[in-house]
XYZ file of C-alpha atoms in Angstrom:
660
model
C 74.858 148.350 83.387
C 72.432 146.682 81.454
C 75.080 146.320 78.392
C 77.871 144.681 80.764
C 75.373 142.089 81.894
C 74.461 141.255 78.288
C 78.505 141.133 77.437
C 79.062 139.173 80.347
C 76.212 136.735 79.486
C 78.086 136.416 75.969
C 81.355 135.768 77.292
C 80.464 132.876 79.085
C 79.325 131.398 75.969
C 83.153 132.047 74.613
C 86.039 129.610 75.099
C 87.393 132.261 77.720
C 84.113 131.670 79.725
C 84.677 128.135 79.573
C 88.301 128.135 80.558
C 87.628 130.661 83.417
C 85.303 128.764 85.152
C 88.061 125.634 84.597
C 90.637 127.634 86.179
C 88.241 128.630 88.976
C 87.394 125.029 89.443
C 90.630 123.642 89.526
C 92.056 126.040 91.417
C 89.394 125.686 94.471
C 89.672 121.970 94.149
C 93.295 121.861 94.531
C 93.160 124.604 97.642
C 90.808 122.365 99.683
C 92.624 118.638 98.564
C 96.159 120.504 99.787
C 94.565 122.135 102.675
C 92.650 118.907 104.189
C 94.322 115.610 102.777
C 98.216 116.284 103.356
C 99.939 117.682 106.620
C 101.890 120.092 105.199
C 102.671 121.789 108.889
C 101.110 125.163 107.946
C 101.464 127.277 111.031
C 101.301 130.996 109.645
C 99.134 133.405 107.907
C 101.673 133.869 105.306
C 101.937 130.090 104.670
C 98.106 129.993 104.760
C 97.767 132.593 102.293
C 100.709 130.646 99.946
C 98.393 127.371 100.031
C 95.435 129.530 98.897
C 97.785 131.122 96.057
C 100.132 128.463 94.490
C 97.085 126.677 92.686
C 96.055 129.580 90.788
C 98.972 130.272 89.167
C 99.887 127.020 88.012
C 96.052 126.392 86.690
C 96.423 129.887 84.406
C 99.550 128.071 83.676
C 99.063 124.644 82.551
C 95.280 125.167 81.434
C 96.294 128.134 79.416
C 98.254 125.820 76.785
C 94.390 124.827 75.386
C 94.250 128.354 73.906
C 96.893 127.363 71.638
C 94.673 124.809 69.965
C 91.856 125.258 67.237
C 88.244 124.834 67.185
C 86.886 122.088 69.487
C 90.318 121.467 69.731
C 90.812 123.718 72.516
C 88.049 122.447 74.692
C 89.294 118.997 74.290
C 92.821 119.932 75.321
C 91.566 121.602 78.335
C 89.593 118.940 79.586
C 92.590 116.649 78.899
C 94.882 118.973 80.651
C 92.477 119.156 83.319
C 91.732 115.869 83.930
C 95.829 115.126 83.879
C 95.975 117.369 86.673
C 93.604 115.942 88.846
C 95.251 112.593 87.949
C 98.246 113.640 89.296
C 96.322 114.969 92.468
C 94.644 111.530 92.914
C 97.910 109.914 92.868
C 99.749 112.157 94.963
C 97.113 111.720 97.712
C 97.183 107.656 97.298
C 100.631 107.913 97.576
C 100.674 110.062 100.437
C 98.043 108.276 102.304
C 100.375 104.881 102.248
C 103.847 106.806 102.926
C 103.198 110.364 103.801
C 104.905 111.517 100.904
C 104.557 112.448 97.154
C 105.331 111.056 94.118
C 108.596 111.629 91.830
C 109.803 110.883 88.751
C 112.240 108.047 89.760
C 109.584 106.437 91.494
C 107.707 106.279 88.308
C 110.372 103.453 87.171
C 108.978 101.530 89.831
C 106.732 99.940 87.653
C 107.704 96.232 88.218
C 106.284 96.666 92.031
C 103.244 98.212 91.186
C 101.772 94.121 91.056
C 102.807 93.695 93.999
C 101.419 96.226 95.569
C 98.022 96.631 93.853
C 96.297 95.051 96.705
C 96.859 97.447 99.330
C 95.040 100.665 97.326
C 91.504 99.541 98.275
C 92.245 100.193 101.779
C 93.460 103.879 100.465
C 90.591 104.607 98.876
C 88.013 107.265 100.559
C 84.413 106.972 99.852
C 84.742 110.987 98.553
C 87.234 110.371 96.595
C 85.072 111.054 93.595
C 85.181 114.538 94.116
C 88.865 114.643 92.419
C 87.100 114.473 89.338
C 83.420 116.146 89.569
C 84.832 119.512 88.324
C 85.749 117.691 85.006
C 82.231 116.059 85.037
C 80.706 119.312 85.630
C 82.489 121.166 82.995
C 81.550 117.779 80.764
C 78.072 118.687 81.810
C 78.278 122.050 80.668
C 78.977 121.525 76.934
C 76.753 118.311 77.024
C 73.831 120.276 77.791
C 74.898 123.229 76.070
C 74.988 125.500 79.040
C 78.301 126.818 77.442
C 78.096 126.954 73.572
C 81.144 125.609 71.731
C 83.131 128.945 70.173
C 84.992 127.625 67.120
C 86.871 130.959 66.686
C 90.580 130.412 67.323
C 92.443 132.504 70.064
C 95.055 135.138 69.090
C 98.069 134.234 70.297
C 98.930 137.198 72.070
C 96.032 136.647 74.115
C 97.032 133.378 74.401
C 100.488 134.267 75.649
C 99.302 136.789 78.155
C 97.380 133.796 80.066
C 100.466 131.877 80.318
C 102.919 135.258 81.288
C 99.674 136.172 83.886
C 100.224 132.179 85.224
C 103.871 132.455 85.211
C 103.659 135.985 87.156
C 101.371 134.683 89.723
C 103.676 131.475 90.132
C 107.040 133.929 90.724
C 105.264 135.842 92.576
C 104.246 132.815 95.135
C 107.632 132.139 94.845
C 109.060 135.445 96.149
C 106.640 135.391 98.829
C 107.936 131.904 99.835
C 111.452 132.939 99.632
C 110.862 135.615 102.200
C 109.182 132.844 104.779
C 111.650 130.069 103.976
C 115.026 131.414 102.819
C 116.836 129.305 100.211
C 113.358 126.659 99.179
C 114.926 125.585 96.263
C 118.402 125.208 97.435
C 117.823 123.314 100.209
C 114.644 121.169 98.942
C 115.436 118.034 101.199
C 111.739 118.404 102.018
C 109.262 117.679 99.663
C 106.366 118.809 102.194
C 108.273 122.600 101.878
C 107.889 122.697 98.036
C 104.275 121.390 97.766
C 103.119 123.589 101.098
C 105.101 126.902 99.686
C 104.588 126.268 95.098
C 101.638 123.660 95.190
C 101.366 120.111 93.727
C 101.928 121.241 90.084
C 105.036 123.329 90.499
C 106.178 120.866 92.717
C 105.796 118.726 89.872
C 107.898 120.864 87.459
C 110.641 120.808 90.410
C 110.834 117.397 90.743
C 111.426 116.736 87.080
C 114.548 119.497 86.872
C 115.937 117.530 90.462
C 115.622 114.500 88.616
C 116.975 115.454 85.563
C 120.331 117.009 87.542
C 120.847 113.884 89.421
C 120.835 111.801 86.294
C 123.062 114.439 84.389
C 125.874 113.931 87.412
C 127.219 110.699 86.285
C 128.245 112.122 82.818
C 129.633 114.952 84.171
C 131.634 113.350 86.960
C 135.347 112.688 87.641
C 138.026 111.472 89.587
C 138.732 114.800 91.484
C 134.889 114.823 92.685
C 135.807 111.263 95.140
C 138.701 114.141 96.986
C 135.978 115.820 98.708
C 134.004 112.875 99.684
C 137.357 110.917 100.933
C 138.438 113.479 103.302
C 135.118 114.213 104.892
C 134.635 110.529 105.604
C 137.914 110.085 106.995
C 137.493 112.884 109.080
C 134.629 111.559 110.693
C 135.776 107.845 110.854
C 135.036 106.011 114.350
C 138.130 104.218 116.014
C 136.504 100.937 116.666
C 135.944 99.683 120.231
C 139.022 97.549 121.437
C 136.299 95.646 123.452
C 134.228 94.394 120.714
C 136.659 94.682 117.562
C 136.944 90.814 116.339
C 134.058 89.296 119.029
C 132.556 88.131 116.392
C 136.020 87.356 113.984
C 134.950 84.317 111.536
C 131.317 83.906 112.531
C 128.837 83.461 110.085
C 126.573 86.560 109.912
C 122.368 86.012 109.010
C 120.950 89.814 108.865
C 117.261 89.827 109.633
C 114.924 92.205 108.243
C 112.223 93.074 110.511
C 109.176 94.190 108.049
C 107.746 97.277 109.382
C 108.695 96.486 113.124
C 108.742 99.638 115.418
C 110.502 100.075 118.442
C 107.081 100.917 120.655
C 106.545 97.007 120.409
C 108.943 95.982 122.630
C 107.749 95.110 125.862
C 104.625 96.624 124.712
C 101.217 94.502 125.873
C 97.869 93.984 124.524
C 95.010 92.787 126.293
C 97.552 91.758 129.386
C 99.903 89.892 126.866
C 103.219 91.023 125.339
C 102.996 91.424 121.701
C 106.690 90.101 120.669
C 107.547 88.048 123.795
C 110.937 86.560 121.658
C 112.078 89.980 120.604
C 111.562 91.197 124.691
C 113.558 88.106 125.555
C 116.163 89.216 123.585
C 116.029 92.414 124.519
C 117.429 91.103 128.281
C 119.450 88.348 126.522
C 122.863 88.576 128.063
C 124.709 88.101 124.595
C 122.329 90.087 122.733
C 123.315 94.005 122.322
C 119.844 95.621 122.071
C 119.737 99.904 120.719
C 116.564 101.475 121.847
C 117.624 104.801 120.106
C 118.340 103.020 116.563
C 116.346 105.122 113.774
C 114.925 103.874 110.055
C 116.569 106.525 107.877
C 114.421 105.609 104.833
C 112.850 107.692 101.917
C 110.736 106.466 99.391
C 112.772 103.483 98.897
C 111.382 102.131 102.196
C 112.643 98.532 102.439
C 115.083 99.275 99.420
C 116.601 102.395 101.259
C 117.002 99.964 104.425
C 118.772 97.477 102.545
C 120.856 99.918 100.772
C 122.066 101.573 103.670
C 122.840 98.569 105.770
C 124.950 97.150 102.549
C 126.795 100.186 101.849
C 126.795 102.760 104.288
C 125.429 105.257 101.860
C 122.401 107.045 102.199
C 119.073 106.472 100.107
C 118.231 108.764 97.466
C 115.827 111.709 98.022
C 113.916 111.054 95.096
C 112.942 107.233 94.360
C 115.343 104.675 95.309
C 118.693 104.003 94.358
C 117.815 100.145 94.316
C 115.727 100.796 90.724
C 117.496 103.907 89.775
C 121.499 102.904 90.188
C 121.504 99.349 89.955
C 124.730 99.468 87.909
C 126.341 101.413 89.905
C 130.166 100.895 91.343
C 129.856 99.761 94.657
C 131.680 98.760 97.767
C 129.142 96.682 99.588
C 129.226 94.754 102.422
C 129.436 91.054 100.397
C 132.057 92.263 98.019
C 133.860 93.491 101.074
C 133.441 90.179 103.121
C 134.590 88.148 99.570
C 138.276 89.340 100.502
C 137.690 86.892 103.632
C 136.553 84.116 101.985
C 132.784 84.930 103.039
C 130.032 83.135 100.760
C 126.843 85.770 100.540
C 123.773 85.012 99.925
C 119.903 86.867 100.182
C 116.693 84.556 100.998
C 113.581 86.559 100.119
C 109.851 84.855 99.319
C 108.976 87.239 96.876
C 110.079 87.875 92.631
C 113.671 88.046 92.103
C 112.652 91.960 90.275
C 110.603 93.592 92.980
C 112.765 96.750 93.667
C 115.273 95.009 91.063
C 116.949 93.033 93.607
C 117.952 90.495 90.811
C 120.192 93.306 89.384
C 121.550 95.731 91.998
C 122.367 92.620 94.172
C 125.169 91.239 91.411
C 126.505 95.008 91.734
C 126.636 94.674 95.606
C 128.719 90.861 95.167
C 126.202 88.748 96.546
C 126.771 85.361 95.085
C 123.512 83.821 95.506
C 119.846 84.850 95.605
C 117.406 82.474 96.439
C 113.809 84.335 95.385
C 110.517 83.098 94.868
C 111.711 80.480 92.496
C 113.641 78.561 95.051
C 110.667 78.034 97.278
C 107.345 75.963 97.360
C 104.764 79.181 97.026
C 101.299 77.314 98.433
C 98.577 79.914 97.855
C 97.759 79.284 101.584
C 101.022 80.447 103.221
C 100.912 83.628 101.098
C 100.893 87.131 102.017
C 100.386 90.334 100.126
C 104.181 90.769 99.482
C 105.118 86.824 99.106
C 105.743 83.638 101.299
C 104.688 84.361 105.028
C 107.398 84.059 107.279
C 106.938 80.659 108.994
C 107.086 78.688 105.860
C 109.790 80.916 104.534
C 112.304 80.298 107.034
C 111.141 76.677 107.337
C 111.799 75.911 103.553
C 114.832 78.192 103.780
C 116.703 76.013 106.249
C 117.687 73.780 103.600
C 119.207 76.340 101.436
C 121.182 78.109 104.495
C 122.820 74.413 105.473
C 124.011 74.286 101.773
C 126.313 77.972 101.921
C 129.899 76.990 102.277
C 130.847 78.787 105.953
C 131.369 81.352 106.861
C 128.555 82.854 105.265
C 126.931 86.526 105.164
C 123.328 86.280 104.211
C 120.005 88.255 104.807
C 116.994 87.242 105.291
C 113.636 89.496 104.262
C 110.542 88.977 105.771
C 107.155 90.476 104.353
C 104.359 88.877 106.846
C 103.957 92.354 108.743
C 103.419 94.891 105.995
C 100.665 97.369 105.141
C 97.428 96.103 105.158
C 98.695 94.266 107.890
C 96.083 91.366 106.976
C 96.335 87.547 107.841
C 94.185 84.426 108.339
C 92.412 85.139 111.589
C 92.810 81.517 112.397
C 96.346 81.971 112.486
C 96.613 84.950 114.523
C 97.396 84.316 118.211
C 96.490 87.787 119.407
C 93.202 89.610 119.418
C 93.453 92.999 117.345
C 93.632 96.507 119.324
C 90.669 98.172 119.884
C 91.612 101.811 118.336
C 88.793 101.395 115.508
C 91.721 101.781 112.830
C 91.949 98.517 110.990
C 95.007 98.749 109.777
C 96.325 99.972 113.076
C 94.435 97.154 114.886
C 95.551 94.226 112.519
C 99.203 95.385 113.046
C 99.685 93.782 116.229
C 98.536 90.527 114.750
C 101.277 90.578 111.894
C 103.838 91.490 115.014
C 102.825 88.482 116.727
C 103.290 86.271 114.221
C 106.605 87.917 112.843
C 107.758 87.506 116.303
C 106.844 83.847 116.566
C 108.786 82.967 113.374
C 112.182 84.715 114.241
C 111.944 82.273 117.373
C 111.082 79.460 115.402
C 113.822 80.639 113.072
C 116.431 80.647 116.249
C 115.249 76.877 117.022
C 116.149 75.722 113.760
C 119.512 77.647 113.318
C 119.918 75.673 116.761
C 118.978 72.603 115.491
C 121.192 72.736 112.228
C 124.381 73.236 114.656
C 124.659 76.560 112.955
C 123.411 79.351 116.088
C 127.065 78.521 118.145
C 128.832 80.052 115.112
C 126.644 83.010 113.856
C 126.298 86.742 114.539
C 122.504 87.314 114.066
C 121.803 90.964 113.460
C 118.116 92.080 113.569
C 116.762 95.559 112.606
C 113.171 97.570 111.723
C 113.686 98.488 108.026
C 111.252 101.172 108.664
C 108.053 102.715 110.326
C 104.662 100.282 110.377
C 102.437 102.958 111.092
C 102.541 106.165 109.233
C 101.512 109.663 110.607
C 97.975 109.361 108.499
C 97.271 106.954 111.632
C 97.979 109.679 114.563
C 94.905 109.606 116.207
C 94.790 105.958 116.472
C 98.343 105.737 117.729
C 97.592 108.356 120.218
C 95.275 105.506 121.983
C 97.849 103.125 121.283
C 100.852 104.716 123.306
C 98.264 106.828 125.389
C 99.715 110.516 124.546
C 99.088 113.191 122.265
C 101.622 112.587 119.024
C 103.498 116.235 118.376
C 105.902 116.420 115.718
C 108.213 115.472 118.469
C 106.566 112.102 119.679
C 106.097 111.352 115.901
C 110.181 111.571 115.091
C 110.081 109.621 118.431
C 108.241 106.685 116.378
C 110.970 106.483 113.950
C 112.831 104.599 116.088
C 113.430 101.070 114.748
C 114.489 97.881 117.266
C 118.126 96.477 116.557
C 119.598 93.747 118.027
C 123.022 92.437 117.739
C 123.402 88.524 118.920
C 126.399 86.338 119.393
C 127.445 83.902 121.667
C 129.950 85.115 124.031
C 129.183 88.999 122.917
C 128.902 90.994 125.949
C 125.273 92.202 125.357
C 122.720 94.863 127.217
C 120.547 97.630 126.432
C 122.320 100.456 124.468
C 121.311 103.848 124.491
C 123.334 105.170 121.721
C 121.666 107.245 119.127
C 122.392 105.536 115.708
C 120.216 104.796 112.215
C 120.689 101.893 109.739
C 123.472 104.184 107.845
C 125.477 102.799 111.073
C 125.278 98.833 110.427
C 128.000 98.308 108.165
C 131.471 99.604 110.266
C 129.559 98.281 113.025
C 129.155 94.818 111.905
C 132.641 95.204 109.843
C 134.847 95.779 113.288
C 132.628 93.216 115.188
C 134.531 90.828 112.421
C 137.518 92.210 113.099
C 137.964 94.200 109.432
C 138.649 97.901 109.797
C 136.094 100.058 108.005
C 138.937 102.976 107.511
C 139.472 102.809 103.950
C 135.999 102.681 102.611
C 133.976 105.203 101.307
C 131.048 104.833 104.161
C 129.112 107.917 105.919
C 127.823 105.531 109.095
C 130.341 104.916 112.139
C 130.201 102.217 114.665
C 127.808 102.453 117.211
C 130.209 100.912 119.633
C 133.197 103.127 119.324
C 133.739 106.057 121.721
C 134.094 108.389 118.847
C 130.539 107.078 117.255
C 128.940 110.106 115.333
C 125.145 110.374 117.168
C 123.604 113.145 114.760
C 121.269 110.590 112.884
C 120.229 112.350 110.039
C 116.901 111.979 108.247
C 116.655 111.795 104.439
C 114.381 115.054 104.423
C 117.385 117.055 105.935
C 115.792 116.725 109.773
C 117.797 114.716 112.454
C 117.829 113.515 116.083
C 120.854 113.673 118.416
C 121.156 112.924 122.475
C 120.879 116.681 122.511
C 118.407 117.949 120.283
C 116.213 117.137 117.526
C 115.232 119.049 114.387
C 112.070 119.043 112.655
C 111.154 121.209 109.990
C 113.220 123.956 110.699
C 112.461 123.682 114.301
C 114.796 122.503 117.381
C 113.517 120.473 120.216
C 115.471 119.077 123.368
C 115.851 115.470 122.740
C 115.069 114.744 126.504
C 112.047 116.997 127.215
C 110.466 117.728 123.804
C 110.365 121.455 124.332
C 111.452 124.133 121.822
C 115.262 124.926 122.639
C 115.552 128.570 123.956
C 117.606 131.045 121.431
C 121.131 130.819 123.228
C 120.953 127.288 122.010
C 120.100 127.425 118.079
C 123.500 128.435 116.786
C 124.526 124.622 118.045
C 121.258 123.186 116.535
C 122.514 125.078 113.283
C 125.413 123.733 113.034
C 124.461 119.995 113.445
C 121.791 120.762 111.070
C 124.540 121.831 108.787
C 126.409 118.696 109.696
C 123.158 116.434 108.529
C 122.966 118.356 105.182
C 126.506 118.126 104.725
C 126.310 114.166 104.715
C 123.181 113.687 102.556
C 124.551 116.314 100.072
C 128.091 114.409 100.003
C 126.357 110.789 100.003
C 123.968 112.096 97.095
C 127.002 112.759 94.955
C 128.670 109.494 95.528
C 125.466 107.367 94.840
C 124.337 110.079 91.370
C 127.700 110.309 90.136
C 128.746 107.126 90.477
C 131.770 108.257 92.280
C 133.421 105.157 93.731
C 134.099 103.777 90.144
C 137.045 106.198 90.822
C 137.905 104.997 93.964
C 139.449 101.556 95.111
C 140.234 100.686 98.649
C 143.428 98.837 99.263
C 143.069 94.886 98.513
C 139.815 95.650 97.372
C 138.614 93.602 94.200
C 136.077 95.368 91.881
C 132.844 93.545 91.424
C 132.379 92.029 88.240
C 128.828 91.625 87.577
C 129.320 89.334 84.742
C 129.980 86.487 87.510
C 126.640 86.168 88.931
C 123.513 84.636 87.883
C 120.642 84.179 90.256
C 118.257 81.715 87.995
C 117.260 79.283 89.705
C 119.128 75.897 88.383
C 115.965 73.542 88.390
C 114.055 76.563 86.090
C 116.967 76.332 83.609
C 116.911 72.392 83.364
C 113.151 72.709 83.077
C 114.047 74.995 80.236
C 116.372 72.752 78.623
C 113.732 70.061 78.864
C 111.159 72.203 77.254
C 113.462 73.429 74.259
C 114.319 69.546 73.644
C 110.357 68.857 73.515
C 109.816 71.508 71.517
C 112.666 70.828 68.907
C 111.139 67.525 68.990
C 108.054 68.476 67.719
C 109.298 70.394 65.193
């Protein structure tokens, strides 16, 4: 026994002892972070065991590569690999705190956005976040204080390969057990939560890299035959326009108002005895406004960009990253290009950098005539929010630009004040914050009130400009404002426990369609952002039948009321799908066994729509399809540079040449 103990002591001073220590520390750390920092929906013993098991295989596999280095190099390599894995874990935790999602490879291409969102990071940090790296500090301390002495002896290749095979074997067993609990885990991977829950953060990263690479390769392999199945499915799902509404807004101007982070629970919500959004509340009762109270956002990692992508194209956003940043050069048949056939002038107004979300490139592919970005506005420091110009000065400065456009016009205004972390000068607030104790949630009501006031101001300015009586105004919430990370506070806001079913209900965002002469009222139809384009086209008297669009007219009796979410879940008037479970949409109770067959049929419909749309976007399939009388967008026609900036540039060039 004494000899065994002595041998064990000696082994701790070898690299293998250092390696085992590192593996155990990384394993334990990863397990506790996955358990405590992510809402993975662990609900049975098998899933608990898998969550415990999955970091072990990954730790052995990734740290095992250090065995292939020589001398001191293997210690350095192990520490570097461990640090990179810890950074990956920390980065995903930060991302999850903000977006309730995990980082994907395409999101790393969105680096142009990082400067604009960096102000939010400080609100995401927690006092205990140093623990993400405490194991690395401990390992460095063991070496620095010579508790473990550096073993310069190189490892045999066979031993190194054995460690890697052991890691692969444990991960393989992990996958086999996961498939037993969740069949087709990797082939139906719409929901990243499933992958992390069953395979762990590090294996998820490998899975995501493979999926992203496959998606990128689809365009190269695509041909004209691939669009046929898509076209047939879309035509089968087509909804005939409602004669009552078809052409009601024919020839009118179009104004889209992008309501940043406005959720539907705000409508008619009172705080401290006051309406939070009195103007939007008045529109919900307006005789010329259609208010949809079962309208859902369907965004994923692209958030605002996904919402824009859907309303312009009636195509779903991508499962990884944002089409705005990764598919900016694709061929599209977007609303601006469609309406160009009817002599509409198109423009976007946004008080932020034109490169944010790659807008200054993808808008060319959509066929937008004008893009008024921050370069067209007076960006006074006192008028700035975290993401650009605050709503009131933004609308005020936009009016001269709007009036300069030839009519009819198709326009979109992107607001930013009501954006996480919902900060603004308290001197400009007109309602006290909420009292949940969660600062982000409490401030949300103040920025929402400000956004509501800005909308009322814009309506008045439209009337003063003589544009109101000939304009259809569409207002939509782009995505949630309060994520599931704030459910405890939100329970105080809505006065009930937030179950998975209630959380799905909170993904409702308001949709208002206002036009003079339009027969308004509250519409209870279930729909989503994918349905906006065909609905608008039919109001303008333009049939959407010949276009590849996955949404259907919200006002049609044939409207498809199954609303897919990007993770594969869905809602409908009858039933709701959440993480493989099915609920009665009216009661929130789980469906009985005899109703599951229909629920699974709906699930297949939802997943099929997502899969077909992904084929269109990843394969750039619209380059193979041309509707009758549709003119292909020529990107070279568009230049969004502010003429004033061009003139300044010319003057600077002349000055420089004269000096030379």
